[in-house]
Short mmCIF file of N, CA and C in Angstrom, two decimals:
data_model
loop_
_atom_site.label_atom_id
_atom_site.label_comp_id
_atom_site.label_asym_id
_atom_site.label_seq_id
_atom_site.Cartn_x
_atom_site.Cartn_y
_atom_site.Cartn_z
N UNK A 1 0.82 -1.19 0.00
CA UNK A 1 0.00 0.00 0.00
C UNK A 1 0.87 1.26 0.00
N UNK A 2 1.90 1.47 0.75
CA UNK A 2 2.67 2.49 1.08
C UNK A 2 3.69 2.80 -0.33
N UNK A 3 4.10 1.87 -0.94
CA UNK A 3 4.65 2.03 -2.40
C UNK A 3 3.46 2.49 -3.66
N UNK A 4 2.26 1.69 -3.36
CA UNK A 4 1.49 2.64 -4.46
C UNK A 4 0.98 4.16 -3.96
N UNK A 5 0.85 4.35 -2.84
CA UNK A 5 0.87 5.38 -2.75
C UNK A 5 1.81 6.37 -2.64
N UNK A 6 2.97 5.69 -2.99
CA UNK A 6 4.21 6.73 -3.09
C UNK A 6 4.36 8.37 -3.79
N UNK A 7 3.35 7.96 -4.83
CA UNK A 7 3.13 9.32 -5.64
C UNK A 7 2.61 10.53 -5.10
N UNK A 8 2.18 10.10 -3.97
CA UNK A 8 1.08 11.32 -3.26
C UNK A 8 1.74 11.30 -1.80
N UNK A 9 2.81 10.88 -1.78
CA UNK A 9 3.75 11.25 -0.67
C UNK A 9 4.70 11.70 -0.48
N UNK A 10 5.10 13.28 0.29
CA UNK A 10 6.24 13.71 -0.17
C UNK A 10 7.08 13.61 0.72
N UNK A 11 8.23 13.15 -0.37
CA UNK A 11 9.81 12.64 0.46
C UNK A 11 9.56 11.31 0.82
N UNK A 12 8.85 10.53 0.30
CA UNK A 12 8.75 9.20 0.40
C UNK A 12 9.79 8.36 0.53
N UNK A 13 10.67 8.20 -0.15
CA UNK A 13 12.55 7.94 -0.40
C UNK A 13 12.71 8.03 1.26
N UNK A 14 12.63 9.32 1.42
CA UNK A 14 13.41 9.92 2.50
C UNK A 14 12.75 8.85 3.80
N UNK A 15 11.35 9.06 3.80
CA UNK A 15 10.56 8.23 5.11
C UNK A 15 10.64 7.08 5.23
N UNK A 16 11.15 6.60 3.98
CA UNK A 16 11.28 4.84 4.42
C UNK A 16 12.24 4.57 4.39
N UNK A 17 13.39 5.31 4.46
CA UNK A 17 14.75 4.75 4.20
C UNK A 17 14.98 3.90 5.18
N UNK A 18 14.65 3.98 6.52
CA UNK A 18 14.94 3.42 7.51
C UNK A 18 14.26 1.90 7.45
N UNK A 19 13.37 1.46 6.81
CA UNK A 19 12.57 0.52 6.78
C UNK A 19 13.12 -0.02 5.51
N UNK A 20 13.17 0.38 5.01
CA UNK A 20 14.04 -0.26 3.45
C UNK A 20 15.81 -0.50 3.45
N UNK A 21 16.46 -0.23 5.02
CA UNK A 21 17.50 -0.23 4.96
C UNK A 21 17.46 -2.17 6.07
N UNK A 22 16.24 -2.28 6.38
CA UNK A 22 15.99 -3.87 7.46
C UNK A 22 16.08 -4.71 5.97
N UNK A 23 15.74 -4.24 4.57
CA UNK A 23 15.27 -5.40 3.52
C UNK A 23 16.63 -5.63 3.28
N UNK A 24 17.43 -5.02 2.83
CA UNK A 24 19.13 -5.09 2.01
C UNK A 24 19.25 -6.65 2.85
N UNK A 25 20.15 -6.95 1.58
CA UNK A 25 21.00 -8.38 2.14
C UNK A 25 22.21 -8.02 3.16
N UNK A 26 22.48 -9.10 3.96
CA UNK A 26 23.31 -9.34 5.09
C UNK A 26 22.89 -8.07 5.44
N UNK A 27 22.08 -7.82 6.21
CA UNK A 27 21.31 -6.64 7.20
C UNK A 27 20.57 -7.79 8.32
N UNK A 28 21.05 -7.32 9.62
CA UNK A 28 20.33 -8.17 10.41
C UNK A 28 19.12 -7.56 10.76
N UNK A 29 17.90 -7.84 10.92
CA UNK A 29 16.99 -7.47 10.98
C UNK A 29 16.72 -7.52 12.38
N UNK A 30 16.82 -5.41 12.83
CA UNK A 30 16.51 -5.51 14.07
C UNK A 30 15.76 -4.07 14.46
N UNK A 31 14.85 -4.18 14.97
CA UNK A 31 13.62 -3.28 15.23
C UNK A 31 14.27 -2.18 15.97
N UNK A 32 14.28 -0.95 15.27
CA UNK A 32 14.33 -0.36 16.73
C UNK A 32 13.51 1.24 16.90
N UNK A 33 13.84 1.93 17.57
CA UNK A 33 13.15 3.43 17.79
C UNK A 33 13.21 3.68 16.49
N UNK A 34 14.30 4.25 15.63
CA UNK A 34 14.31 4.78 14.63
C UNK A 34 12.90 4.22 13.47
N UNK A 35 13.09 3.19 13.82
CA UNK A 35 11.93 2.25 12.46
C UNK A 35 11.00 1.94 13.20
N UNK A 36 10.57 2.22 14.05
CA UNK A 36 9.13 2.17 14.71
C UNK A 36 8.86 3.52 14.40
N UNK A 37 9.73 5.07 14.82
CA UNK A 37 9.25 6.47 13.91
C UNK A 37 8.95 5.83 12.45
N UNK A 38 9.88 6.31 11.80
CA UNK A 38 9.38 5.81 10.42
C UNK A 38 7.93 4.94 9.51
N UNK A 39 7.73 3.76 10.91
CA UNK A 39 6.69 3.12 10.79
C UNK A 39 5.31 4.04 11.26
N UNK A 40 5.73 4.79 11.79
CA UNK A 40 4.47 5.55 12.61
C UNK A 40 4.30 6.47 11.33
N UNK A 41 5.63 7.29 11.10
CA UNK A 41 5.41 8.69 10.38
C UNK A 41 4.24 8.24 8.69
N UNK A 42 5.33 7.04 8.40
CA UNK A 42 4.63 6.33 7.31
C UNK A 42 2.94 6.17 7.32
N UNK A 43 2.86 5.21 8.95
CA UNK A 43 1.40 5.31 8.51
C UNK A 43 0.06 6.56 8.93
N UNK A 44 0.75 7.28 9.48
CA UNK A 44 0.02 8.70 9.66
C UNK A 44 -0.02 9.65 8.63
N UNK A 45 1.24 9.47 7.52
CA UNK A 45 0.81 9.97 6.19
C UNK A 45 -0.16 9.01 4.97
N UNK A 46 -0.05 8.01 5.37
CA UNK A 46 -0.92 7.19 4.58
C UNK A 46 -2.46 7.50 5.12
N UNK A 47 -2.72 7.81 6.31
CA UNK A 47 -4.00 7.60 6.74
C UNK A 47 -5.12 8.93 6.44
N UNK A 48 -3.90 10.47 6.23
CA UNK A 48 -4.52 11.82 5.92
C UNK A 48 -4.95 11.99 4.18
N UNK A 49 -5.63 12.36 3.93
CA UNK A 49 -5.94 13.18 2.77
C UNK A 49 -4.74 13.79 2.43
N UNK A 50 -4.22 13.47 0.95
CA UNK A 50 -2.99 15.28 0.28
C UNK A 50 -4.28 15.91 -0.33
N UNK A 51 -3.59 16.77 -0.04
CA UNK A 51 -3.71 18.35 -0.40
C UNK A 51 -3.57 18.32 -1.81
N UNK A 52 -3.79 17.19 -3.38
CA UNK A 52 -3.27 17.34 -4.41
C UNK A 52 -4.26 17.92 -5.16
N UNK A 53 -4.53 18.40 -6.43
CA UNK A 53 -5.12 18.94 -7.54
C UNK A 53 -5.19 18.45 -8.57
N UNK A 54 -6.15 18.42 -9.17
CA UNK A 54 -5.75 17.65 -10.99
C UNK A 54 -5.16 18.77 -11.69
N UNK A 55 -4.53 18.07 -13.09
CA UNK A 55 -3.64 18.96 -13.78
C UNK A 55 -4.74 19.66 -14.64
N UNK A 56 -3.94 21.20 -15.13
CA UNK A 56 -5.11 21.79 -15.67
C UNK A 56 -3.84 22.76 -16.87
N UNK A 57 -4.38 21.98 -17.85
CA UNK A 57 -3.73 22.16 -18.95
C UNK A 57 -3.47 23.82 -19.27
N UNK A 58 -4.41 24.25 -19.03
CA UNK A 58 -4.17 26.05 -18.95
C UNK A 58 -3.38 26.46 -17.97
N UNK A 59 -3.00 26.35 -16.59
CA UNK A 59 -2.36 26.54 -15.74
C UNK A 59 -0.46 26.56 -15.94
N UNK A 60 0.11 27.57 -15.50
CA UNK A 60 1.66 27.40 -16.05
C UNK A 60 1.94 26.10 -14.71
N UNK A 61 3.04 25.51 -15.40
CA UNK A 61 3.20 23.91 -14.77
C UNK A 61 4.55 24.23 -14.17
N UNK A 62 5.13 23.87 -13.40
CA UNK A 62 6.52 23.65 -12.61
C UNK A 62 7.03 22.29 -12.25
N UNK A 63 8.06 21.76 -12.43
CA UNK A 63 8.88 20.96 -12.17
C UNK A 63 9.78 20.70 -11.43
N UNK A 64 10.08 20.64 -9.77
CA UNK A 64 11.13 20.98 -9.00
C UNK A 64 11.73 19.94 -8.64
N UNK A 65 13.06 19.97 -8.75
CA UNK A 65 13.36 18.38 -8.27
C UNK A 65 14.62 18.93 -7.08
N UNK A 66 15.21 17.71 -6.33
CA UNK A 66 16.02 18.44 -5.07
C UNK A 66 16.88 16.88 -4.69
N UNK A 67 17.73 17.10 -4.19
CA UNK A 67 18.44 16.03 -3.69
C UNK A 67 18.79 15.89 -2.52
N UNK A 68 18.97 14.74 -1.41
CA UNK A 68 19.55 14.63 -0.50
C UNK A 68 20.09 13.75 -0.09
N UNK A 69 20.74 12.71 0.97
CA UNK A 69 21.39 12.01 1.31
C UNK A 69 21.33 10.83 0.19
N UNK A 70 20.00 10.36 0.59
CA UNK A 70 19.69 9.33 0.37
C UNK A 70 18.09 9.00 -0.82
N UNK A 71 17.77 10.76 -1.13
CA UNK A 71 16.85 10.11 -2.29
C UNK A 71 16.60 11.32 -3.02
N UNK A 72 16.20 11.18 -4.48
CA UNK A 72 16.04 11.97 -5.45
C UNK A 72 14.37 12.27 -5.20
N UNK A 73 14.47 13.64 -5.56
CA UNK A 73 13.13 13.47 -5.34
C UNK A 73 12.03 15.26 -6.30
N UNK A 74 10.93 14.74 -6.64
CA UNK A 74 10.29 15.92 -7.67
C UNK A 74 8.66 16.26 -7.67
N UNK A 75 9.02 17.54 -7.60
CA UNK A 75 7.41 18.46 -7.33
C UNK A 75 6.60 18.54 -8.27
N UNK A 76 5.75 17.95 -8.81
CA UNK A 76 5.17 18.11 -10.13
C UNK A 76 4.02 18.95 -9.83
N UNK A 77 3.62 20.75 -10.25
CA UNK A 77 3.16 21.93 -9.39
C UNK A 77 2.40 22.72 -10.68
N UNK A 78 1.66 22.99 -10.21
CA UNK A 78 1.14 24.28 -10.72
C UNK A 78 0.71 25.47 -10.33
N UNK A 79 1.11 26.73 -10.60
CA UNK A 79 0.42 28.03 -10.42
C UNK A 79 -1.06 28.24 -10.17
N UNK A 80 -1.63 28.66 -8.89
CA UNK A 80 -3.29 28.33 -8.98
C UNK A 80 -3.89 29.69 -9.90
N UNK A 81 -5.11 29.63 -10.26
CA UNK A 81 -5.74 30.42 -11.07
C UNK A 81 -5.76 32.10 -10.51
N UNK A 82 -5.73 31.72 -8.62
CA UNK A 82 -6.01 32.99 -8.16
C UNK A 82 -4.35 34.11 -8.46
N UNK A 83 -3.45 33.88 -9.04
CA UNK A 83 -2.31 34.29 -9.80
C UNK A 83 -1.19 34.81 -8.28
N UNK A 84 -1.69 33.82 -7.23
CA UNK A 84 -0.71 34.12 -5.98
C UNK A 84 0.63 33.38 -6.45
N UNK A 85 1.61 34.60 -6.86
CA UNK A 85 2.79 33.95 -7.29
C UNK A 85 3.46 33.28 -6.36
N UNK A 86 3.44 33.28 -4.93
CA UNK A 86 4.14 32.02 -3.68
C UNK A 86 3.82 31.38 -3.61
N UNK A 87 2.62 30.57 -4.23
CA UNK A 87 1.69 29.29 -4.22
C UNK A 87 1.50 28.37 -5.09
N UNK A 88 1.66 27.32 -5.15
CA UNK A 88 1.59 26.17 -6.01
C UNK A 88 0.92 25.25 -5.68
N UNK A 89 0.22 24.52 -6.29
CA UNK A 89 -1.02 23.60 -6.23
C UNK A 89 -0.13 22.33 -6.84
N UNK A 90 0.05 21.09 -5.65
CA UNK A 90 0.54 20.08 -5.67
C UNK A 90 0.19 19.12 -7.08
N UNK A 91 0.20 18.76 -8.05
CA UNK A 91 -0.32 17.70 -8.46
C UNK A 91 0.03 16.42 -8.13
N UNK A 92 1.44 15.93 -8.00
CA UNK A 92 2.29 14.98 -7.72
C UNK A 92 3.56 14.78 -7.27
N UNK A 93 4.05 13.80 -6.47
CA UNK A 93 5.30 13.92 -6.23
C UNK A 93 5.98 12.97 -6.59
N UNK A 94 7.31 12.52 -6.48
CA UNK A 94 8.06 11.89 -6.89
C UNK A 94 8.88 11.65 -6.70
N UNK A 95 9.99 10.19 -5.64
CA UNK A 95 11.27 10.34 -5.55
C UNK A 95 11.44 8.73 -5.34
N UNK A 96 12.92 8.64 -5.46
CA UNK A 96 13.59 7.06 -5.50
C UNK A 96 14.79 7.22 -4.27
N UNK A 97 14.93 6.43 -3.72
CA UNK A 97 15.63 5.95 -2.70
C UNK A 97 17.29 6.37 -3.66
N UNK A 98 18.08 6.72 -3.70
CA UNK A 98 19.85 6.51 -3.93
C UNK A 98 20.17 4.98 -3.59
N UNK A 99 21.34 4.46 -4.91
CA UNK A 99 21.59 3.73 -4.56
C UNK A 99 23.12 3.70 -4.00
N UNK A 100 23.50 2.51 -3.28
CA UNK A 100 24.62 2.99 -2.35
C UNK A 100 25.69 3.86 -3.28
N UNK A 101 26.29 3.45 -4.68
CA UNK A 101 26.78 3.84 -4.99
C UNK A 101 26.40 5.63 -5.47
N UNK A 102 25.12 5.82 -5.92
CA UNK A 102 25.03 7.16 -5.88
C UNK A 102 24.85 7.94 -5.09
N UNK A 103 24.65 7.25 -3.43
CA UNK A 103 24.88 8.09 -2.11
C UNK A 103 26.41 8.73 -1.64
N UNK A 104 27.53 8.21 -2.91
CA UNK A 104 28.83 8.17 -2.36
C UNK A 104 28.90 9.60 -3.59
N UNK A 105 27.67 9.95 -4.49
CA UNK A 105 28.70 11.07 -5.28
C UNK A 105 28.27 12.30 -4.12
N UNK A 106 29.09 13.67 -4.39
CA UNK A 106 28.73 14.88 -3.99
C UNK A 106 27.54 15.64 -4.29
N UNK A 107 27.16 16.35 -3.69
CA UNK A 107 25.99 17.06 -3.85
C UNK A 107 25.12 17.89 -5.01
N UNK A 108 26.82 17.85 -5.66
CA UNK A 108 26.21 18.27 -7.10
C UNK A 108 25.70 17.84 -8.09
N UNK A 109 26.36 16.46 -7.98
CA UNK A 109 26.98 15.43 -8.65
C UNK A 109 24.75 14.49 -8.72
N UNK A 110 24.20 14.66 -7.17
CA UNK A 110 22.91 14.29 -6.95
C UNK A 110 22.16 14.97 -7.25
N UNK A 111 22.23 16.80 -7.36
CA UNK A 111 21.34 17.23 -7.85
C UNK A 111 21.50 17.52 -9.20
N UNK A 112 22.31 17.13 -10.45
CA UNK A 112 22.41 16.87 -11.59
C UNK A 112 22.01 15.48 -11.73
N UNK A 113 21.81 14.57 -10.70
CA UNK A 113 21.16 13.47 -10.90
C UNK A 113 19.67 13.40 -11.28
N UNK A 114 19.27 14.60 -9.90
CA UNK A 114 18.10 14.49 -9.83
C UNK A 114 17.36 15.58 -11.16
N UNK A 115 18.00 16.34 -11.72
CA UNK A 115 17.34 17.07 -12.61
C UNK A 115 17.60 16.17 -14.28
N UNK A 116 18.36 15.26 -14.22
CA UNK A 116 18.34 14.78 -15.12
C UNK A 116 17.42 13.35 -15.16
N UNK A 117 16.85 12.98 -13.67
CA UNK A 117 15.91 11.88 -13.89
C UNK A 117 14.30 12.34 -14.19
N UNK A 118 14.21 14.02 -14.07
CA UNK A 118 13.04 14.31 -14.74
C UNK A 118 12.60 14.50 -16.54
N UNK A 119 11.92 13.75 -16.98
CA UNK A 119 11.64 13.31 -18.27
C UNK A 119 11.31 15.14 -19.03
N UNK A 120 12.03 14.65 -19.99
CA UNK A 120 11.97 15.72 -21.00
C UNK A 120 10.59 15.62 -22.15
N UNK A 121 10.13 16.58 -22.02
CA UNK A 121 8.82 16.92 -23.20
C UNK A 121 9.69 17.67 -24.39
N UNK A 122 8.80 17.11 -25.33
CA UNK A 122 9.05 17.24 -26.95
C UNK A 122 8.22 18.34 -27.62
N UNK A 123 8.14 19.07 -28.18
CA UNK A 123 6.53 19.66 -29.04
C UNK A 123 7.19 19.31 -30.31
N UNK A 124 5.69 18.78 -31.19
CA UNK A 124 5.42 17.95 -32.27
C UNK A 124 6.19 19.02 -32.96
N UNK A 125 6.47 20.55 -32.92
CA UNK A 125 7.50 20.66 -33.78
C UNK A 125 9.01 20.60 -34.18
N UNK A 126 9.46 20.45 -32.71
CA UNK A 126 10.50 19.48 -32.31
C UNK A 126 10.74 18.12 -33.09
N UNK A 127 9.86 17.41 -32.72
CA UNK A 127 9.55 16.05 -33.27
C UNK A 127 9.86 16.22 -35.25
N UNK A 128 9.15 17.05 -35.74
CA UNK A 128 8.70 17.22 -36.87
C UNK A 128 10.60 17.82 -37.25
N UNK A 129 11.14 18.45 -36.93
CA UNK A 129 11.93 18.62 -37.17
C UNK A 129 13.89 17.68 -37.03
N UNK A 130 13.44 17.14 -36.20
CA UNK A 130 14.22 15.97 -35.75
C UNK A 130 14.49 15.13 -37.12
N UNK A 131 12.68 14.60 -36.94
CA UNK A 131 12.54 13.45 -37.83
C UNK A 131 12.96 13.95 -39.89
N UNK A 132 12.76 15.56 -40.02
CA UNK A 132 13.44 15.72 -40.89
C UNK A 132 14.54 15.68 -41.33
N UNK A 133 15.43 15.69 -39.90
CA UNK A 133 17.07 15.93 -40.00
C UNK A 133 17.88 14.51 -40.20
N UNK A 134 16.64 13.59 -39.82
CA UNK A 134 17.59 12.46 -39.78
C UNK A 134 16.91 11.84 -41.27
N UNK A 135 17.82 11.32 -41.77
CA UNK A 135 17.97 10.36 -43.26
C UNK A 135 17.57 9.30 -43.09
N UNK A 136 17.71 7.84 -42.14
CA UNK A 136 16.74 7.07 -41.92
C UNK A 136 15.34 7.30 -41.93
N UNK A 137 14.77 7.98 -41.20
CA UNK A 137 13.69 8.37 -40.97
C UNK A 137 12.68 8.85 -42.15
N UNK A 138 13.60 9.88 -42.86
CA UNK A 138 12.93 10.33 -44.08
C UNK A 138 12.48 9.19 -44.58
N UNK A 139 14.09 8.26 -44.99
CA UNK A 139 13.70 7.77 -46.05
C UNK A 139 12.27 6.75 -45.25
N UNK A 140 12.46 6.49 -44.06
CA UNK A 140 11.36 5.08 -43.85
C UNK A 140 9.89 6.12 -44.05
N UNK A 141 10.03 7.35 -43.94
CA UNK A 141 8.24 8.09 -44.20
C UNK A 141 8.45 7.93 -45.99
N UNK A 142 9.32 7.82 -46.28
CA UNK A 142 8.81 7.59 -47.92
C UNK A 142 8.54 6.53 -48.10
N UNK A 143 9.47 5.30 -47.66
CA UNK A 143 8.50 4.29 -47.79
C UNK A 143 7.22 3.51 -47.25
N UNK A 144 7.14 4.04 -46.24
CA UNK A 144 5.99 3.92 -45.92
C UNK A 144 4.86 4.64 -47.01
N UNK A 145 5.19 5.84 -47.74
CA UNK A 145 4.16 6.24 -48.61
C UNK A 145 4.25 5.95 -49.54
N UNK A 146 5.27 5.09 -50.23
CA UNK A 146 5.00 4.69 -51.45
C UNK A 146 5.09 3.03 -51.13
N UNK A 147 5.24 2.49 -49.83
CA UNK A 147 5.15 0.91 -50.41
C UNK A 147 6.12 0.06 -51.21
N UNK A 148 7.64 0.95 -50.92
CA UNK A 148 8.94 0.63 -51.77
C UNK A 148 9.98 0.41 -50.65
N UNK A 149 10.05 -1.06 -50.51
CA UNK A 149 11.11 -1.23 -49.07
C UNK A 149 12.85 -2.08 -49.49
N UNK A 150 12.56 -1.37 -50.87
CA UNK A 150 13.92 -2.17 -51.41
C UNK A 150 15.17 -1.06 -50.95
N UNK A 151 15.41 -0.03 -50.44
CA UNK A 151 16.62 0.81 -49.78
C UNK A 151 17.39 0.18 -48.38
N UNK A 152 18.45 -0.09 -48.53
CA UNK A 152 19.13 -0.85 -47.37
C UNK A 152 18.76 -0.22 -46.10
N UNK A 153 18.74 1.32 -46.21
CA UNK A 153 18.27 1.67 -44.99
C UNK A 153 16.77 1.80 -44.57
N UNK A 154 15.70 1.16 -45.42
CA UNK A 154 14.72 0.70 -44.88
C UNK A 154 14.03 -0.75 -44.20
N UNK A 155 15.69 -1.56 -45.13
CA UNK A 155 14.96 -3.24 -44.77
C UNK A 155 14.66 -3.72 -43.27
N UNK A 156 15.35 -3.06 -42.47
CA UNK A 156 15.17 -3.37 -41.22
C UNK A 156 13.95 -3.28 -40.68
N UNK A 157 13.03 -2.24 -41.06
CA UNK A 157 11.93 -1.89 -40.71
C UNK A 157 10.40 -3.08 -41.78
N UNK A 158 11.37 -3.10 -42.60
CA UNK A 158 10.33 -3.82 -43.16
C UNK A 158 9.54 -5.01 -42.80
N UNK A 159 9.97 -5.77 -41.61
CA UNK A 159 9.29 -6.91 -40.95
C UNK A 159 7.56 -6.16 -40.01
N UNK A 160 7.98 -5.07 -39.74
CA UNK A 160 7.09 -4.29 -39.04
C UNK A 160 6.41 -3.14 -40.05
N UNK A 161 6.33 -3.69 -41.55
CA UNK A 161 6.02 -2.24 -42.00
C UNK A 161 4.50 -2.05 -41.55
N UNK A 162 3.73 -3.25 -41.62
CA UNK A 162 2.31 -3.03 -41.43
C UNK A 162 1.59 -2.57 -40.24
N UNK A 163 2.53 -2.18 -39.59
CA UNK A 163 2.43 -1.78 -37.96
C UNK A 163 2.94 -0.12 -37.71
N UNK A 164 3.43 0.46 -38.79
CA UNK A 164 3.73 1.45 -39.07
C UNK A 164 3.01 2.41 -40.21
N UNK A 165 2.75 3.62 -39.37
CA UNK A 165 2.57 4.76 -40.35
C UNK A 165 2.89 6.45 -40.10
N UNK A 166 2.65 6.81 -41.13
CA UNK A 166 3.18 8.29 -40.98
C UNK A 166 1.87 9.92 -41.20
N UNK A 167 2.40 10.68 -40.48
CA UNK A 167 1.56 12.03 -40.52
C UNK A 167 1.95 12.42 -42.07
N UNK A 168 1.46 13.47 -42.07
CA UNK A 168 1.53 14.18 -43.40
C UNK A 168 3.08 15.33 -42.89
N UNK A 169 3.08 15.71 -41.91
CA UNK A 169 4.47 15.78 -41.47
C UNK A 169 5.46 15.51 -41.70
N UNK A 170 5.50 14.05 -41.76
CA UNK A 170 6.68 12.99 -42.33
C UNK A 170 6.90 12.27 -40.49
N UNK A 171 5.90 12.52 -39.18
CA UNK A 171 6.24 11.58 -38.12
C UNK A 171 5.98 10.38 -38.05
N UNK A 172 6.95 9.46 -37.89
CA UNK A 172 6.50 7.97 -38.00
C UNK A 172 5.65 8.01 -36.91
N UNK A 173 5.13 6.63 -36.97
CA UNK A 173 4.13 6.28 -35.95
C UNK A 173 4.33 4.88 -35.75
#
């Protein structure tokens, strides 16, 4: 329960570390204050309502991500309608535990981690332009429109051509 609801918990990483540090191999498994907090904090955030919002496509969107010891972690936010620029309306959160070896880089080193584990958006004219630049690609939107898969750099695709198609753009699909 506490992992699917991870999304709607913030600093999740952070709250269970202590409880996820009893699972690791050769860890002797032993109860103590620290992971009885943790166990408490855990289930007293599981038991409240968040404070979250649905996304609202008109709304300007924010992305914050932050690092610390032991977990990466990201604000997925929006600006509310009433235009209070100190305020952000939660939609989601997001973070992963560090693994030992990325608990050993420096601080910079984690928060270039953490801004690079947030997923990058495309706009279709991006896309549209990409797919022009590259020469594979062209050529597979031509054949896909003409139904001609004899070019070396299309045969590969040709086991899957019927599973493939293209915009008037030239974006595969």
């Amino acid at each position: 329960m506490a992992n699917y609801s991870s999304n709607y918990i913030r600093d999740f990483a952070t709250l269970t570390a202590p409880l996820r540090d009893l699972t690791k191999k050769d860890v002797r498994f032993e109860w103590t204050q620290t992971h009885q907090t943790a166990f408490e904090k855990l289930k007293n955030t599981l038991a409240i309502a968040p404070c979250m919002s649905y996304f609202d496509k008109n709304k300007q969107t924010f992305v914050t991500v932050d690092a610390s010891p032991v977990e990466i972690s990201g604000i997925f936010s929006q600006k509310p309608r009433n235009g209070d620029v100190d305020s952000q309306q939660i939609i989601a959160y997001a973070s992963r535990a560090l693994t030992d070896t990325e608990k050993r880089y420096s601080q910079t080193e984690k928060e270039a981690l953490a801004i690079n584990s947030v997923p990058k958006a495309m706009t279709l004219q991006e896309i549209i332009n990409a797919t022009n630049a590259d020469a594979a690609l062209t050529a597979l939107h031509d054949a896909i429109k003409t139904n001609k898969w004899d070019s070396p750099i299309v045969k590969p695709f040709k086991a899957v051509k019927n599973e493939l198609t293209s915009t008037t753009h030239g974006v595969i699909l």
